[in-house]
């Protein structure tokens, strides 16, 4: 089976180092029309499967403000890779988990990789991957691109995740926020499709310029203001993340 894998995460968390560890020398610069940012692709055979791996530009969020973010986001939205590997830095997981929560809204099959586990060990941090996985409801692999720890486990995890069912949304906001999301999703679903309606509703409520522009044909502004839940949505995600980190990381 051919499995298309996207590697994404914040800048400098070790995506390219992991990409090199996963693909070795079998990589090339992807020829994407109209894209000036260099995007690398590579292949890896693993237990009878062919993995095609894309090293996406670093991004803090899928709120597409920079070109890098727009490329990563468009790839995830429109190329719909079979497995999305979200790489987070073991020493500062929060920002990576934020991106993971956004990616889960795309109903992607996601894996959380906590990289630089060598550094975490040096600092005496103990990261409980079962606990992380339990809260996030996605598989978690601890890796070090430096020592090679966890790389084979990650390859196995990619293969097993690829054949699971596509994830439905795994993070629920507060009842109040969910109500707003669902109301808006209902208004737009005939236009954007049932499956993408939640994603676009959330992005509209966050005030994402790309989404607001896309939905500008509908007269939504009179009932729901774009960006009206921007800080609320961010706060709910961060509260959830803080709770997870508290229960999963011991110093
Ligand atoms: P990217 O920006 O996410 O692609 O990150 P890079 O792969 O370029 O790595 C950023 C820096 O972190 C480089 O100096 C790497 O050598 C270092 N690095 C990457 N992975 C690890 C790791 O697992 N352990 C340690 N100690 N350093 C790492
Ligand atoms: Mg970098
Ligand atoms: Mg890189």
PDB file of C-alpha atoms and ligand atoms in Angstrom:
ATOM      1  CA  UNK A   1       0.000   0.000   0.000  1.00  0.00           C
ATOM      2  CA  UNK A   2       1.114   3.584  -0.695  1.00  0.00           C
ATOM      3  CA  UNK A   3       0.736   5.853   2.325  1.00  0.00           C
ATOM      4  CA  UNK A   4       0.960   9.629   1.983  1.00  0.00           C
ATOM      5  CA  UNK A   5       2.368  11.177   5.129  1.00  0.00           C
ATOM      6  CA  UNK A   6       2.641  14.873   6.028  1.00  0.00           C
ATOM      7  CA  UNK A   7       5.108  16.045   8.651  1.00  0.00           C
ATOM      8  CA  UNK A   8       4.065  19.274  10.281  1.00  0.00           C
ATOM      9  CA  UNK A   9       4.795  21.271  13.391  1.00  0.00           C
ATOM     10  CA  UNK A  10       6.158  24.539  14.703  1.00  0.00           C
ATOM     11  CA  UNK A  11       9.485  25.824  13.347  1.00  0.00           C
ATOM     12  CA  UNK A  12      12.627  24.193  14.839  1.00  0.00           C
ATOM     13  CA  UNK A  13      11.021  21.227  16.524  1.00  0.00           C
ATOM     14  CA  UNK A  14      13.036  18.770  14.430  1.00  0.00           C
ATOM     15  CA  UNK A  15      10.746  18.105  11.454  1.00  0.00           C
ATOM     16  CA  UNK A  16      13.543  18.109   8.888  1.00  0.00           C
ATOM     17  CA  UNK A  17      15.796  16.022  11.131  1.00  0.00           C
ATOM     18  CA  UNK A  18      12.989  13.464  11.499  1.00  0.00           C
ATOM     19  CA  UNK A  19      12.310  13.646   7.772  1.00  0.00           C
ATOM     20  CA  UNK A  20      15.978  12.813   7.119  1.00  0.00           C
ATOM     21  CA  UNK A  21      15.897   9.980   9.646  1.00  0.00           C
ATOM     22  CA  UNK A  22      12.749   8.576   8.020  1.00  0.00           C
ATOM     23  CA  UNK A  23      13.751   8.905   4.369  1.00  0.00           C
ATOM     24  CA  UNK A  24      17.542   8.771   4.368  1.00  0.00           C
ATOM     25  CA  UNK A  25      18.839   9.867   0.979  1.00  0.00           C
ATOM     26  CA  UNK A  26      15.632   9.132  -0.891  1.00  0.00           C
ATOM     27  CA  UNK A  27      14.331  12.674  -1.024  1.00  0.00           C
ATOM     28  CA  UNK A  28      13.808  15.458  -3.508  1.00  0.00           C
ATOM     29  CA  UNK A  29      12.444  18.983  -3.663  1.00  0.00           C
ATOM     30  CA  UNK A  30       8.769  18.795  -4.571  1.00  0.00           C
ATOM     31  CA  UNK A  31       7.775  20.622  -7.699  1.00  0.00           C
ATOM     32  CA  UNK A  32       4.648  22.442  -6.633  1.00  0.00           C
ATOM     33  CA  UNK A  33       3.437  24.946  -9.174  1.00  0.00           C
ATOM     34  CA  UNK A  34       3.327  28.512  -7.901  1.00  0.00           C
ATOM     35  CA  UNK A  35       5.025  27.708  -4.616  1.00  0.00           C
ATOM     36  CA  UNK A  36       8.248  29.550  -3.900  1.00  0.00           C
ATOM     37  CA  UNK A  37       8.865  27.986  -0.488  1.00  0.00           C
ATOM     38  CA  UNK A  38      10.935  24.829  -0.860  1.00  0.00           C
ATOM     39  CA  UNK A  39       9.012  21.721   0.125  1.00  0.00           C
ATOM     40  CA  UNK A  40      10.807  18.386   0.360  1.00  0.00           C
ATOM     41  CA  UNK A  41       9.345  14.990  -0.349  1.00  0.00           C
ATOM     42  CA  UNK A  42      10.908  11.619   0.254  1.00  0.00           C
ATOM     43  CA  UNK A  43      10.051   7.947   0.087  1.00  0.00           C
ATOM     44  CA  UNK A  44      10.576   5.111   2.508  1.00  0.00           C
ATOM     45  CA  UNK A  45       9.749   1.431   2.179  1.00  0.00           C
ATOM     46  CA  UNK A  46       8.601  -0.125   5.411  1.00  0.00           C
ATOM     47  CA  UNK A  47       7.248  -3.649   5.899  1.00  0.00           C
ATOM     48  CA  UNK A  48       5.852  -3.872   2.388  1.00  0.00           C
ATOM     49  CA  UNK A  49       4.439  -0.347   2.329  1.00  0.00           C
ATOM     50  CA  UNK A  50       5.602   2.643   0.357  1.00  0.00           C
ATOM     51  CA  UNK A  51       5.561   5.822   2.422  1.00  0.00           C
ATOM     52  CA  UNK A  52       5.607   9.148   0.584  1.00  0.00           C
ATOM     53  CA  UNK A  53       6.587  11.733   3.144  1.00  0.00           C
ATOM     54  CA  UNK A  54       6.246  15.519   2.808  1.00  0.00           C
ATOM     55  CA  UNK A  55       8.193  17.858   5.079  1.00  0.00           C
ATOM     56  CA  UNK A  56       5.840  20.849   5.384  1.00  0.00           C
ATOM     57  CA  UNK A  57       7.009  24.359   6.271  1.00  0.00           C
ATOM     58  CA  UNK A  58       6.952  25.140   9.991  1.00  0.00           C
ATOM     59  CA  UNK A  59       3.744  26.642  11.271  1.00  0.00           C
ATOM     60  CA  UNK A  60       2.392  27.715  14.652  1.00  0.00           C
ATOM     61  CA  UNK A  61      -1.196  27.518  13.608  1.00  0.00           C
ATOM     62  CA  UNK A  62      -3.479  26.866  10.648  1.00  0.00           C
ATOM     63  CA  UNK A  63      -4.643  30.445  10.840  1.00  0.00           C
ATOM     64  CA  UNK A  64      -3.090  31.270   7.486  1.00  0.00           C
ATOM     65  CA  UNK A  65      -1.276  34.556   7.920  1.00  0.00           C
ATOM     66  CA  UNK A  66       2.169  33.759   6.494  1.00  0.00           C
ATOM     67  CA  UNK A  67       3.004  32.065   3.210  1.00  0.00           C
ATOM     68  CA  UNK A  68       4.493  29.085   5.094  1.00  0.00           C
ATOM     69  CA  UNK A  69       1.276  28.668   7.058  1.00  0.00           C
ATOM     70  CA  UNK A  70      -0.839  28.960   3.955  1.00  0.00           C
ATOM     71  CA  UNK A  71       1.179  26.251   2.199  1.00  0.00           C
ATOM     72  CA  UNK A  72       0.963  23.873   5.152  1.00  0.00           C
ATOM     73  CA  UNK A  73      -2.729  24.523   5.596  1.00  0.00           C
ATOM     74  CA  UNK A  74      -3.654  24.199   1.932  1.00  0.00           C
ATOM     75  CA  UNK A  75      -1.713  20.941   1.736  1.00  0.00           C
ATOM     76  CA  UNK A  76      -3.584  19.501   4.709  1.00  0.00           C
ATOM     77  CA  UNK A  77      -6.960  20.779   3.481  1.00  0.00           C
ATOM     78  CA  UNK A  78      -6.772  19.891  -0.186  1.00  0.00           C
ATOM     79  CA  UNK A  79      -4.169  17.108  -0.544  1.00  0.00           C
ATOM     80  CA  UNK A  80      -5.604  15.272   2.449  1.00  0.00           C
ATOM     81  CA  UNK A  81      -2.623  13.080   3.344  1.00  0.00           C
ATOM     82  CA  UNK A  82      -3.422   9.613   4.737  1.00  0.00           C
ATOM     83  CA  UNK A  83      -1.561  10.318   7.970  1.00  0.00           C
ATOM     84  CA  UNK A  84      -0.568  13.642   9.507  1.00  0.00           C
ATOM     85  CA  UNK A  85       2.411  13.492  11.853  1.00  0.00           C
ATOM     86  CA  UNK A  86       2.391  16.491  14.172  1.00  0.00           C
ATOM     87  CA  UNK A  87       5.835  17.037  15.652  1.00  0.00           C
ATOM     88  CA  UNK A  88       6.124  18.803  18.993  1.00  0.00           C
ATOM     89  CA  UNK A  89       9.220  19.679  21.002  1.00  0.00           C
ATOM     90  CA  UNK A  90       9.441  17.694  24.245  1.00  0.00           C
ATOM     91  CA  UNK A  91      10.630  20.798  26.079  1.00  0.00           C
ATOM     92  CA  UNK A  92       7.780  23.024  24.931  1.00  0.00           C
ATOM     93  CA  UNK A  93       4.847  20.882  23.917  1.00  0.00           C
ATOM     94  CA  UNK A  94       2.033  23.412  24.368  1.00  0.00           C
ATOM     95  CA  UNK A  95       2.367  25.236  21.070  1.00  0.00           C
ATOM     96  CA  UNK A  96       2.622  21.946  19.207  1.00  0.00           C
ATOM     97  CA  UNK A  97      -0.477  20.609  20.917  1.00  0.00           C
ATOM     98  CA  UNK A  98      -2.330  23.736  19.842  1.00  0.00           C
ATOM     99  CA  UNK A  99      -1.545  22.933  16.219  1.00  0.00           C
ATOM    100  CA  UNK A 100      -2.602  19.326  16.799  1.00  0.00           C
ATOM    101  CA  UNK A 101      -6.007  20.431  18.115  1.00  0.00           C
ATOM    102  CA  UNK A 102      -6.485  22.533  14.972  1.00  0.00           C
ATOM    103  CA  UNK A 103      -5.465  19.654  12.738  1.00  0.00           C
ATOM    104  CA  UNK A 104      -7.934  17.346  14.456  1.00  0.00           C
ATOM    105  CA  UNK A 105     -10.704  19.652  13.206  1.00  0.00           C
ATOM    106  CA  UNK A 106      -9.762  18.501   9.706  1.00  0.00           C
ATOM    107  CA  UNK A 107     -10.743  14.974  10.758  1.00  0.00           C
ATOM    108  CA  UNK A 108      -7.253  13.837   9.842  1.00  0.00           C
ATOM    109  CA  UNK A 109      -5.630  10.635  11.034  1.00  0.00           C
ATOM    110  CA  UNK A 110      -3.032  12.269  13.235  1.00  0.00           C
ATOM    111  CA  UNK A 111      -0.062  11.029  15.248  1.00  0.00           C
ATOM    112  CA  UNK A 112       1.612  13.149  17.896  1.00  0.00           C
ATOM    113  CA  UNK A 113       5.400  12.898  17.878  1.00  0.00           C
ATOM    114  CA  UNK A 114       7.167  14.312  20.909  1.00  0.00           C
ATOM    115  CA  UNK A 115      10.693  14.899  19.628  1.00  0.00           C
ATOM    116  CA  UNK A 116      13.989  15.738  21.333  1.00  0.00           C
ATOM    117  CA  UNK A 117      13.176  13.199  23.995  1.00  0.00           C
ATOM    118  CA  UNK A 118      16.964  12.964  24.595  1.00  0.00           C
ATOM    119  CA  UNK A 119      16.910  16.583  25.819  1.00  0.00           C
ATOM    120  CA  UNK A 120      13.861  15.937  27.982  1.00  0.00           C
ATOM    121  CA  UNK A 121      15.605  12.982  29.634  1.00  0.00           C
ATOM    122  CA  UNK A 122      18.688  15.090  30.295  1.00  0.00           C
ATOM    123  CA  UNK A 123      16.514  17.625  32.067  1.00  0.00           C
ATOM    124  CA  UNK A 124      14.799  14.879  34.067  1.00  0.00           C
ATOM    125  CA  UNK A 125      11.400  15.331  32.434  1.00  0.00           C
ATOM    126  CA  UNK A 126       9.215  12.249  32.307  1.00  0.00           C
ATOM    127  CA  UNK A 127       6.624  12.320  29.548  1.00  0.00           C
ATOM    128  CA  UNK A 128       3.829   9.804  29.926  1.00  0.00           C
ATOM    129  CA  UNK A 129       2.841   8.941  26.381  1.00  0.00           C
ATOM    130  CA  UNK A 130      -0.060   6.694  27.433  1.00  0.00           C
ATOM    131  CA  UNK A 131      -1.534   9.575  29.398  1.00  0.00           C
ATOM    132  CA  UNK A 132      -1.032  11.988  26.481  1.00  0.00           C
ATOM    133  CA  UNK A 133      -2.604   9.526  24.095  1.00  0.00           C
ATOM    134  CA  UNK A 134      -5.550   8.926  26.406  1.00  0.00           C
ATOM    135  CA  UNK A 135      -6.391  12.638  26.586  1.00  0.00           C
ATOM    136  CA  UNK A 136      -5.731  13.500  22.950  1.00  0.00           C
ATOM    137  CA  UNK A 137      -7.184  10.254  21.549  1.00  0.00           C
ATOM    138  CA  UNK A 138      -4.373   9.929  19.014  1.00  0.00           C
ATOM    139  CA  UNK A 139      -1.295   7.673  19.061  1.00  0.00           C
ATOM    140  CA  UNK A 140       1.811   9.237  20.613  1.00  0.00           C
ATOM    141  CA  UNK A 141       5.442   8.374  19.794  1.00  0.00           C
ATOM    142  CA  UNK A 142       8.459   9.737  21.666  1.00  0.00           C
ATOM    143  CA  UNK A 143      11.447  10.287  19.374  1.00  0.00           C
ATOM    144  CA  UNK A 144      14.933  11.650  19.153  1.00  0.00           C
ATOM    145  CA  UNK A 145      16.018  12.533  15.641  1.00  0.00           C
ATOM    146  CA  UNK A 146      19.491  12.860  17.146  1.00  0.00           C
ATOM    147  CA  UNK A 147      19.860   9.331  18.562  1.00  0.00           C
ATOM    148  CA  UNK A 148      17.288   7.557  16.365  1.00  0.00           C
ATOM    149  CA  UNK A 149      15.146   6.573  19.325  1.00  0.00           C
ATOM    150  CA  UNK A 150      11.519   5.949  18.346  1.00  0.00           C
ATOM    151  CA  UNK A 151      12.020   6.104  14.570  1.00  0.00           C
ATOM    152  CA  UNK A 152      11.064   2.463  13.924  1.00  0.00           C
ATOM    153  CA  UNK A 153       8.158   2.801  16.313  1.00  0.00           C
ATOM    154  CA  UNK A 154       7.030   5.874  14.351  1.00  0.00           C
ATOM    155  CA  UNK A 155       7.194   3.954  11.058  1.00  0.00           C
ATOM    156  CA  UNK A 156       5.098   1.148  12.562  1.00  0.00           C
ATOM    157  CA  UNK A 157       2.674   3.698  13.957  1.00  0.00           C
ATOM    158  CA  UNK A 158       2.268   5.417  10.565  1.00  0.00           C
ATOM    159  CA  UNK A 159       1.456   2.077   8.924  1.00  0.00           C
ATOM    160  CA  UNK A 160      -1.086   1.048  11.560  1.00  0.00           C
ATOM    161  CA  UNK A 161      -2.700   4.504  11.678  1.00  0.00           C
ATOM    162  CA  UNK A 162      -3.103   4.632   7.882  1.00  0.00           C
ATOM    163  CA  UNK A 163      -5.534   1.734   7.971  1.00  0.00           C
ATOM    164  CA  UNK A 164      -7.687   3.089  10.787  1.00  0.00           C
ATOM    165  CA  UNK A 165     -10.911   4.951  10.137  1.00  0.00           C
ATOM    166  CA  UNK A 166     -10.703   8.644   9.514  1.00  0.00           C
ATOM    167  CA  UNK A 167     -10.969  10.460  12.820  1.00  0.00           C
ATOM    168  CA  UNK A 168     -14.077  12.354  13.681  1.00  0.00           C
ATOM    169  CA  UNK A 169     -13.582  15.512  15.696  1.00  0.00           C
ATOM    170  CA  UNK A 170     -11.840  14.682  18.943  1.00  0.00           C
ATOM    171  CA  UNK A 171     -11.917  17.915  20.855  1.00  0.00           C
ATOM    172  CA  UNK A 172     -15.127  19.455  22.098  1.00  0.00           C
ATOM    173  CA  UNK A 173     -15.315  23.083  23.072  1.00  0.00           C
ATOM    174  CA  UNK A 174     -17.625  24.285  25.865  1.00  0.00           C
ATOM    175  CA  UNK A 175     -21.364  23.799  25.304  1.00  0.00           C
ATOM    176  CA  UNK A 176     -21.802  27.481  24.561  1.00  0.00           C
ATOM    177  CA  UNK A 177     -19.029  27.537  21.951  1.00  0.00           C
ATOM    178  CA  UNK A 178     -20.145  24.242  20.404  1.00  0.00           C
ATOM    179  CA  UNK A 179     -23.643  25.677  19.995  1.00  0.00           C
ATOM    180  CA  UNK A 180     -22.290  28.645  18.012  1.00  0.00           C
ATOM    181  CA  UNK A 181     -20.096  26.374  15.891  1.00  0.00           C
ATOM    182  CA  UNK A 182     -22.973  24.045  15.097  1.00  0.00           C
ATOM    183  CA  UNK A 183     -25.383  26.852  14.251  1.00  0.00           C
ATOM    184  CA  UNK A 184     -22.917  28.361  11.834  1.00  0.00           C
ATOM    185  CA  UNK A 185     -21.939  24.980  10.382  1.00  0.00           C
ATOM    186  CA  UNK A 186     -25.600  24.344   9.586  1.00  0.00           C
ATOM    187  CA  UNK A 187     -25.866  27.681   7.757  1.00  0.00           C
ATOM    188  CA  UNK A 188     -22.864  27.000   5.500  1.00  0.00           C
ATOM    189  CA  UNK A 189     -22.913  23.243   4.962  1.00  0.00           C
ATOM    190  CA  UNK A 190     -24.794  23.296   1.663  1.00  0.00           C
ATOM    191  CA  UNK A 191     -21.981  25.470   0.281  1.00  0.00           C
ATOM    192  CA  UNK A 192     -18.830  24.004   1.800  1.00  0.00           C
ATOM    193  CA  UNK A 193     -20.034  20.426   2.258  1.00  0.00           C
ATOM    194  CA  UNK A 194     -21.048  18.585   5.392  1.00  0.00           C
ATOM    195  CA  UNK A 195     -17.592  17.343   6.320  1.00  0.00           C
ATOM    196  CA  UNK A 196     -15.788  20.691   6.025  1.00  0.00           C
ATOM    197  CA  UNK A 197     -18.559  22.738   7.600  1.00  0.00           C
ATOM    198  CA  UNK A 198     -17.268  22.445  11.162  1.00  0.00           C
ATOM    199  CA  UNK A 199     -13.746  23.427  10.112  1.00  0.00           C
ATOM    200  CA  UNK A 200     -14.968  26.520   8.236  1.00  0.00           C
ATOM    201  CA  UNK A 201     -17.373  27.485  11.016  1.00  0.00           C
ATOM    202  CA  UNK A 202     -14.558  27.448  13.571  1.00  0.00           C
ATOM    203  CA  UNK A 203     -12.189  29.337  11.303  1.00  0.00           C
ATOM    204  CA  UNK A 204     -14.885  31.960  10.630  1.00  0.00           C
ATOM    205  CA  UNK A 205     -15.527  32.403  14.342  1.00  0.00           C
ATOM    206  CA  UNK A 206     -11.762  32.746  14.828  1.00  0.00           C
ATOM    207  CA  UNK A 207     -11.758  35.472  12.176  1.00  0.00           C
ATOM    208  CA  UNK A 208      -9.436  33.670   9.769  1.00  0.00           C
ATOM    209  CA  UNK A 209      -9.147  36.073   6.785  1.00  0.00           C
ATOM    210  CA  UNK A 210      -9.022  33.290   4.186  1.00  0.00           C
ATOM    211  CA  UNK A 211     -12.256  31.741   5.484  1.00  0.00           C
ATOM    212  CA  UNK A 212     -14.054  35.047   5.992  1.00  0.00           C
ATOM    213  CA  UNK A 213     -13.256  35.893   2.384  1.00  0.00           C
ATOM    214  CA  UNK A 214     -14.441  32.479   1.171  1.00  0.00           C
ATOM    215  CA  UNK A 215     -17.726  32.833   3.020  1.00  0.00           C
ATOM    216  CA  UNK A 216     -18.261  36.480   2.119  1.00  0.00           C
ATOM    217  CA  UNK A 217     -20.851  35.559  -0.514  1.00  0.00           C
ATOM    218  CA  UNK A 218     -23.272  34.548   2.220  1.00  0.00           C
ATOM    219  CA  UNK A 219     -24.904  37.175   4.310  1.00  0.00           C
ATOM    220  CA  UNK A 220     -23.485  35.824   7.564  1.00  0.00           C
ATOM    221  CA  UNK A 221     -22.216  39.101   8.949  1.00  0.00           C
ATOM    222  CA  UNK A 222     -25.705  40.176   9.992  1.00  0.00           C
ATOM    223  CA  UNK A 223     -26.165  37.108  12.208  1.00  0.00           C
ATOM    224  CA  UNK A 224     -22.607  36.141  13.210  1.00  0.00           C
ATOM    225  CA  UNK A 225     -19.631  38.471  13.245  1.00  0.00           C
ATOM    226  CA  UNK A 226     -16.379  36.990  11.900  1.00  0.00           C
ATOM    227  CA  UNK A 227     -13.837  36.632  14.673  1.00  0.00           C
ATOM    228  CA  UNK A 228     -16.471  36.920  17.398  1.00  0.00           C
ATOM    229  CA  UNK A 229     -15.071  33.894  19.259  1.00  0.00           C
ATOM    230  CA  UNK A 230     -11.391  34.408  18.446  1.00  0.00           C
ATOM    231  CA  UNK A 231     -10.105  34.737  21.993  1.00  0.00           C
ATOM    232  CA  UNK A 232     -12.694  32.356  23.440  1.00  0.00           C
ATOM    233  CA  UNK A 233     -11.656  29.518  21.099  1.00  0.00           C
ATOM    234  CA  UNK A 234      -7.944  30.093  21.771  1.00  0.00           C
ATOM    235  CA  UNK A 235      -8.546  30.164  25.520  1.00  0.00           C
ATOM    236  CA  UNK A 236     -10.546  26.938  25.515  1.00  0.00           C
ATOM    237  CA  UNK A 237      -7.818  25.160  23.549  1.00  0.00           C
ATOM    238  CA  UNK A 238      -5.077  26.421  25.860  1.00  0.00           C
ATOM    239  CA  UNK A 239      -7.020  25.482  28.999  1.00  0.00           C
ATOM    240  CA  UNK A 240      -7.445  21.979  27.650  1.00  0.00           C
ATOM    241  CA  UNK A 241      -3.755  21.748  26.714  1.00  0.00           C
ATOM    242  CA  UNK A 242      -2.569  22.960  30.091  1.00  0.00           C
ATOM    243  CA  UNK A 243      -4.616  20.303  31.798  1.00  0.00           C
ATOM    244  CA  UNK A 244      -3.202  17.593  29.533  1.00  0.00           C
ATOM    245  CA  UNK A 245       0.403  18.711  30.025  1.00  0.00           C
ATOM    246  CA  UNK A 246      -0.087  18.868  33.787  1.00  0.00           C
ATOM    247  CA  UNK A 247      -1.270  15.264  33.822  1.00  0.00           C
ATOM    248  CA  UNK A 248       1.273  13.916  31.322  1.00  0.00           C
ATOM    249  CA  UNK A 249       4.599  15.534  32.187  1.00  0.00           C
ATOM    250  CA  UNK A 250       6.457  15.094  35.454  1.00  0.00           C
ATOM    251  CA  UNK A 251       9.657  16.912  36.317  1.00  0.00           C
TER     252      UNK A 251
HETATM  253  P1  LIG B   1      12.614  21.993  11.824  1.00  0.00           P
HETATM  254  O1  LIG B   1      12.732  23.482  11.742  1.00  0.00           O
HETATM  255  O2  LIG B   1      11.377  21.598  12.553  1.00  0.00           O
HETATM  256  O3  LIG B   1      12.733  21.314  10.508  1.00  0.00           O
HETATM  257  O4  LIG B   1      13.815  21.491  12.767  1.00  0.00           O
HETATM  258  P2  LIG B   1      15.236  20.915  12.367  1.00  0.00           P
HETATM  259  O5  LIG B   1      15.160  19.497  11.966  1.00  0.00           O
HETATM  260  O6  LIG B   1      15.881  21.852  11.408  1.00  0.00           O
HETATM  261  O7  LIG B   1      15.965  20.944  13.778  1.00  0.00           O
HETATM  262  C1  LIG B   1      16.168  22.140  14.518  1.00  0.00           C
HETATM  263  C2  LIG B   1      17.362  21.938  15.456  1.00  0.00           C
HETATM  264  O8  LIG B   1      17.048  20.955  16.442  1.00  0.00           O
HETATM  265  C3  LIG B   1      18.607  21.421  14.756  1.00  0.00           C
HETATM  266  O9  LIG B   1      19.733  22.040  15.339  1.00  0.00           O
HETATM  267  C4  LIG B   1      18.603  19.931  15.042  1.00  0.00           C
HETATM  268  O10 LIG B   1      19.893  19.368  15.039  1.00  0.00           O
HETATM  269  C5  LIG B   1      18.002  19.877  16.418  1.00  0.00           C
HETATM  270  N1  LIG B   1      17.261  18.630  16.678  1.00  0.00           N
HETATM  271  C6  LIG B   1      16.314  18.073  15.898  1.00  0.00           C
HETATM  272  N2  LIG B   1      15.830  16.942  16.454  1.00  0.00           N
HETATM  273  C7  LIG B   1      16.485  16.776  17.630  1.00  0.00           C
HETATM  274  C8  LIG B   1      16.421  15.796  18.679  1.00  0.00           C
HETATM  275  O11 LIG B   1      15.647  14.832  18.652  1.00  0.00           O
HETATM  276  N3  LIG B   1      17.244  15.977  19.742  1.00  0.00           N
HETATM  277  C9  LIG B   1      18.076  17.034  19.828  1.00  0.00           C
HETATM  278  N4  LIG B   1      18.842  17.140  20.926  1.00  0.00           N
HETATM  279  N5  LIG B   1      18.175  17.984  18.869  1.00  0.00           N
HETATM  280  C10 LIG B   1      17.386  17.855  17.787  1.00  0.00           C
HETATM  281 MG1  LIG B   2      13.803  25.130  10.780  1.00  0.00          MG
HETATM  282 MG1  LIG B   3      12.719  22.138   8.576  1.00  0.00          MG
END
